[in-house]
Amino acid sequence: EVRLVESGGGLVQPGGSLRLSCAASGSTFEGHVIGWFRQVPGKENEGVSCLRTSDASTYVAHSVKGRFSLSSDNDKNVVHLQMNSLKPEDTAVYYCASAPSRAPPERLCRGPLEADYWGQGTQVTVSA
């Protein structure tokens, strides 16, 4: 069974940067689609960015395009979400998720592909 552990969340001022990491144990990310989702109370879960490990193709949501980027270190089974130019509306709990699939990454972020594994979440707060 894959276990995902997120790290890197915290408090940052508007305009600042954070890098979230998602580490997998129990299996590798090979042959998976991996994604970052965020949840704000009262709002739908949003697929922020997803990546297909077989070719490193990525999907980035319109709301974060040009500010967030996703990369993978397959040797270390770690995926990084680099978040720049953060805004207060980026405040959320961020979750890492993965699915053993070779589907386009957008299908995890936007559906219909569903994640089989989820991390515990990490809080990101953007505030002055």
PDB file of C-alpha atoms in Angstrom:
ATOM      1  CA  GLU A   1       0.000   0.000   0.000  1.00  0.00           C
ATOM      2  CA  VAL A   2       1.236   3.476  -0.872  1.00  0.00           C
ATOM      3  CA  ARG A   3       1.560   5.963   1.956  1.00  0.00           C
ATOM      4  CA  LEU A   4       1.846   9.642   1.074  1.00  0.00           C
ATOM      5  CA  VAL A   5       3.311  12.233   3.428  1.00  0.00           C
ATOM      6  CA  GLU A   6       3.132  15.954   2.683  1.00  0.00           C
ATOM      7  CA  SER A   7       5.452  18.608   4.040  1.00  0.00           C
ATOM      8  CA  GLY A   8       6.317  22.242   3.475  1.00  0.00           C
ATOM      9  CA  GLY A   9       3.134  24.059   4.409  1.00  0.00           C
ATOM     10  CA  GLY A  10       3.056  27.101   6.636  1.00  0.00           C
ATOM     11  CA  LEU A  11       2.323  30.806   6.884  1.00  0.00           C
ATOM     12  CA  VAL A  12       3.590  33.131   4.181  1.00  0.00           C
ATOM     13  CA  GLN A  13       2.938  36.734   3.230  1.00  0.00           C
ATOM     14  CA  PRO A  14       1.182  37.595  -0.024  1.00  0.00           C
ATOM     15  CA  GLY A  15       3.650  37.488  -2.873  1.00  0.00           C
ATOM     16  CA  GLY A  16       5.793  34.933  -1.118  1.00  0.00           C
ATOM     17  CA  SER A  17       6.690  31.369  -2.059  1.00  0.00           C
ATOM     18  CA  LEU A  18       6.401  27.916  -0.592  1.00  0.00           C
ATOM     19  CA  ARG A  19       7.399  24.499  -1.799  1.00  0.00           C
ATOM     20  CA  LEU A  20       5.277  21.533  -0.840  1.00  0.00           C
ATOM     21  CA  SER A  21       6.670  18.029  -1.023  1.00  0.00           C
ATOM     22  CA  CYS A  22       4.902  14.693  -1.206  1.00  0.00           C
ATOM     23  CA  ALA A  23       6.909  11.615  -0.375  1.00  0.00           C
ATOM     24  CA  ALA A  24       5.732   8.096  -1.098  1.00  0.00           C
ATOM     25  CA  SER A  25       6.548   5.003   0.891  1.00  0.00           C
ATOM     26  CA  GLY A  26       5.464   1.420   0.420  1.00  0.00           C
ATOM     27  CA  SER A  27       5.671   1.717  -3.337  1.00  0.00           C
ATOM     28  CA  THR A  28       7.073   3.910  -6.054  1.00  0.00           C
ATOM     29  CA  PHE A  29       5.432   6.632  -8.106  1.00  0.00           C
ATOM     30  CA  GLU A  30       6.275   4.753 -11.279  1.00  0.00           C
ATOM     31  CA  GLY A  31       3.213   4.346 -13.442  1.00  0.00           C
ATOM     32  CA  HIS A  32       1.160   6.758 -11.366  1.00  0.00           C
ATOM     33  CA  VAL A  33      -0.614  10.011 -11.828  1.00  0.00           C
ATOM     34  CA  ILE A  34       0.099  12.248  -8.843  1.00  0.00           C
ATOM     35  CA  GLY A  35      -1.703  15.410  -7.934  1.00  0.00           C
ATOM     36  CA  TRP A  36      -2.071  18.220  -5.465  1.00  0.00           C
ATOM     37  CA  PHE A  37      -5.541  19.206  -4.371  1.00  0.00           C
ATOM     38  CA  ARG A  38      -6.678  21.928  -2.032  1.00  0.00           C
ATOM     39  CA  GLN A  39      -9.656  22.189   0.220  1.00  0.00           C
ATOM     40  CA  VAL A  40     -11.248  25.283   1.696  1.00  0.00           C
ATOM     41  CA  PRO A  41     -14.191  24.840   4.085  1.00  0.00           C
ATOM     42  CA  GLY A  42     -17.435  25.333   2.231  1.00  0.00           C
ATOM     43  CA  LYS A  43     -15.842  24.965  -1.205  1.00  0.00           C
ATOM     44  CA  GLU A  44     -15.271  22.055  -3.524  1.00  0.00           C
ATOM     45  CA  ASN A  45     -11.988  20.227  -3.530  1.00  0.00           C
ATOM     46  CA  GLU A  46      -9.854  21.731  -6.315  1.00  0.00           C
ATOM     47  CA  GLY A  47      -7.274  19.835  -8.341  1.00  0.00           C
ATOM     48  CA  VAL A  48      -4.391  22.310  -8.449  1.00  0.00           C
ATOM     49  CA  SER A  49      -1.798  20.430 -10.467  1.00  0.00           C
ATOM     50  CA  CYS A  50      -1.272  16.848 -11.546  1.00  0.00           C
ATOM     51  CA  LEU A  51       1.592  14.952 -13.129  1.00  0.00           C
ATOM     52  CA  ARG A  52       1.943  11.689 -15.008  1.00  0.00           C
ATOM     53  CA  THR A  53       5.202  10.063 -13.976  1.00  0.00           C
ATOM     54  CA  SER A  54       5.649   8.019 -17.160  1.00  0.00           C
ATOM     55  CA  ASP A  55       6.466  11.139 -19.178  1.00  0.00           C
ATOM     56  CA  ALA A  56       6.342  13.981 -16.618  1.00  0.00           C
ATOM     57  CA  SER A  57       3.442  15.611 -18.438  1.00  0.00           C
ATOM     58  CA  THR A  58       1.571  18.004 -16.184  1.00  0.00           C
ATOM     59  CA  TYR A  59      -1.737  19.767 -15.806  1.00  0.00           C
ATOM     60  CA  VAL A  60      -2.010  23.077 -13.969  1.00  0.00           C
ATOM     61  CA  ALA A  61      -5.319  24.623 -12.981  1.00  0.00           C
ATOM     62  CA  HIS A  62      -6.146  27.992 -14.493  1.00  0.00           C
ATOM     63  CA  SER A  63      -6.372  29.538 -11.047  1.00  0.00           C
ATOM     64  CA  VAL A  64      -2.665  28.930 -10.403  1.00  0.00           C
ATOM     65  CA  LYS A  65      -1.198  28.837 -13.902  1.00  0.00           C
ATOM     66  CA  GLY A  66       2.005  30.818 -14.167  1.00  0.00           C
ATOM     67  CA  ARG A  67       2.480  30.733 -10.387  1.00  0.00           C
ATOM     68  CA  PHE A  68       2.561  27.043  -9.432  1.00  0.00           C
ATOM     69  CA  SER A  69       4.642  24.280 -10.959  1.00  0.00           C
ATOM     70  CA  LEU A  70       4.855  20.571 -10.297  1.00  0.00           C
ATOM     71  CA  SER A  71       7.907  18.352 -10.616  1.00  0.00           C
ATOM     72  CA  SER A  72       8.888  14.847  -9.641  1.00  0.00           C
ATOM     73  CA  ASP A  73      12.050  13.207  -8.420  1.00  0.00           C
ATOM     74  CA  ASN A  74      11.362   9.607  -9.346  1.00  0.00           C
ATOM     75  CA  ASP A  75      14.587   8.339  -7.791  1.00  0.00           C
ATOM     76  CA  LYS A  76      13.459   9.655  -4.419  1.00  0.00           C
ATOM     77  CA  ASN A  77       9.721   9.051  -4.857  1.00  0.00           C
ATOM     78  CA  VAL A  78       9.037  12.698  -4.123  1.00  0.00           C
ATOM     79  CA  VAL A  79       6.849  15.226  -5.901  1.00  0.00           C
ATOM     80  CA  HIS A  80       7.259  18.958  -5.349  1.00  0.00           C
ATOM     81  CA  LEU A  81       4.700  21.714  -5.792  1.00  0.00           C
ATOM     82  CA  GLN A  82       6.464  25.043  -6.137  1.00  0.00           C
ATOM     83  CA  MET A  83       4.101  27.884  -5.299  1.00  0.00           C
ATOM     84  CA  ASN A  84       5.145  31.427  -6.160  1.00  0.00           C
ATOM     85  CA  SER A  85       3.379  34.787  -6.005  1.00  0.00           C
ATOM     86  CA  LEU A  86       1.021  33.413  -3.401  1.00  0.00           C
ATOM     87  CA  LYS A  87      -2.288  35.127  -2.816  1.00  0.00           C
ATOM     88  CA  PRO A  88      -4.642  35.070   0.178  1.00  0.00           C
ATOM     89  CA  GLU A  89      -7.075  33.014  -1.897  1.00  0.00           C
ATOM     90  CA  ASP A  90      -4.471  30.246  -2.078  1.00  0.00           C
ATOM     91  CA  THR A  91      -5.047  29.628   1.621  1.00  0.00           C
ATOM     92  CA  ALA A  92      -6.226  26.044   2.018  1.00  0.00           C
ATOM     93  CA  VAL A  93      -5.305  22.585   3.195  1.00  0.00           C
ATOM     94  CA  TYR A  94      -3.260  21.009   0.438  1.00  0.00           C
ATOM     95  CA  TYR A  95      -3.427  17.264  -0.147  1.00  0.00           C
ATOM     96  CA  CYS A  96      -1.253  14.991  -2.212  1.00  0.00           C
ATOM     97  CA  ALA A  97      -2.958  12.119  -3.999  1.00  0.00           C
ATOM     98  CA  SER A  98      -2.030   9.425  -6.453  1.00  0.00           C
ATOM     99  CA  ALA A  99      -3.582   6.835  -8.710  1.00  0.00           C
ATOM    100  CA  PRO A 100      -1.864   3.944 -10.483  1.00  0.00           C
ATOM    101  CA  SER A 101      -2.659   5.039 -14.008  1.00  0.00           C
ATOM    102  CA  ARG A 102      -1.171   6.263 -17.253  1.00  0.00           C
ATOM    103  CA  ALA A 103      -4.130   8.513 -17.991  1.00  0.00           C
ATOM    104  CA  PRO A 104      -3.531  12.177 -18.826  1.00  0.00           C
ATOM    105  CA  PRO A 105      -2.877  14.122 -15.618  1.00  0.00           C
ATOM    106  CA  GLU A 106      -5.903  16.348 -16.156  1.00  0.00           C
ATOM    107  CA  ARG A 107      -8.127  13.350 -15.565  1.00  0.00           C
ATOM    108  CA  LEU A 108      -6.955  13.121 -11.986  1.00  0.00           C
ATOM    109  CA  CYS A 109      -7.173  16.844 -11.319  1.00  0.00           C
ATOM    110  CA  ARG A 110     -10.524  17.341 -13.002  1.00  0.00           C
ATOM    111  CA  GLY A 111     -11.941  13.830 -13.159  1.00  0.00           C
ATOM    112  CA  PRO A 112     -13.040  11.208 -13.803  1.00  0.00           C
ATOM    113  CA  LEU A 113      -9.909   9.455 -12.575  1.00  0.00           C
ATOM    114  CA  GLU A 114     -10.087   9.051  -8.810  1.00  0.00           C
ATOM    115  CA  ALA A 115      -7.120   8.852  -6.483  1.00  0.00           C
ATOM    116  CA  ASP A 116      -6.475   5.617  -4.643  1.00  0.00           C
ATOM    117  CA  TYR A 117      -4.161   7.182  -2.084  1.00  0.00           C
ATOM    118  CA  TRP A 118      -4.247  10.448  -0.154  1.00  0.00           C
ATOM    119  CA  GLY A 119      -1.895  12.175   2.215  1.00  0.00           C
ATOM    120  CA  GLN A 120      -2.934  13.723   5.507  1.00  0.00           C
ATOM    121  CA  GLY A 121      -2.818  17.295   4.215  1.00  0.00           C
ATOM    122  CA  THR A 122      -0.724  20.339   4.999  1.00  0.00           C
ATOM    123  CA  GLN A 123      -2.027  23.817   5.807  1.00  0.00           C
ATOM    124  CA  VAL A 124      -0.985  26.750   3.661  1.00  0.00           C
ATOM    125  CA  THR A 125      -1.941  30.195   4.941  1.00  0.00           C
ATOM    126  CA  VAL A 126      -1.255  33.325   2.927  1.00  0.00           C
ATOM    127  CA  SER A 127      -1.732  36.387   5.062  1.00  0.00           C
ATOM    128  CA  ALA A 128      -0.065  39.655   5.936  1.00  0.00           C
TER     129      ALA A 128
END
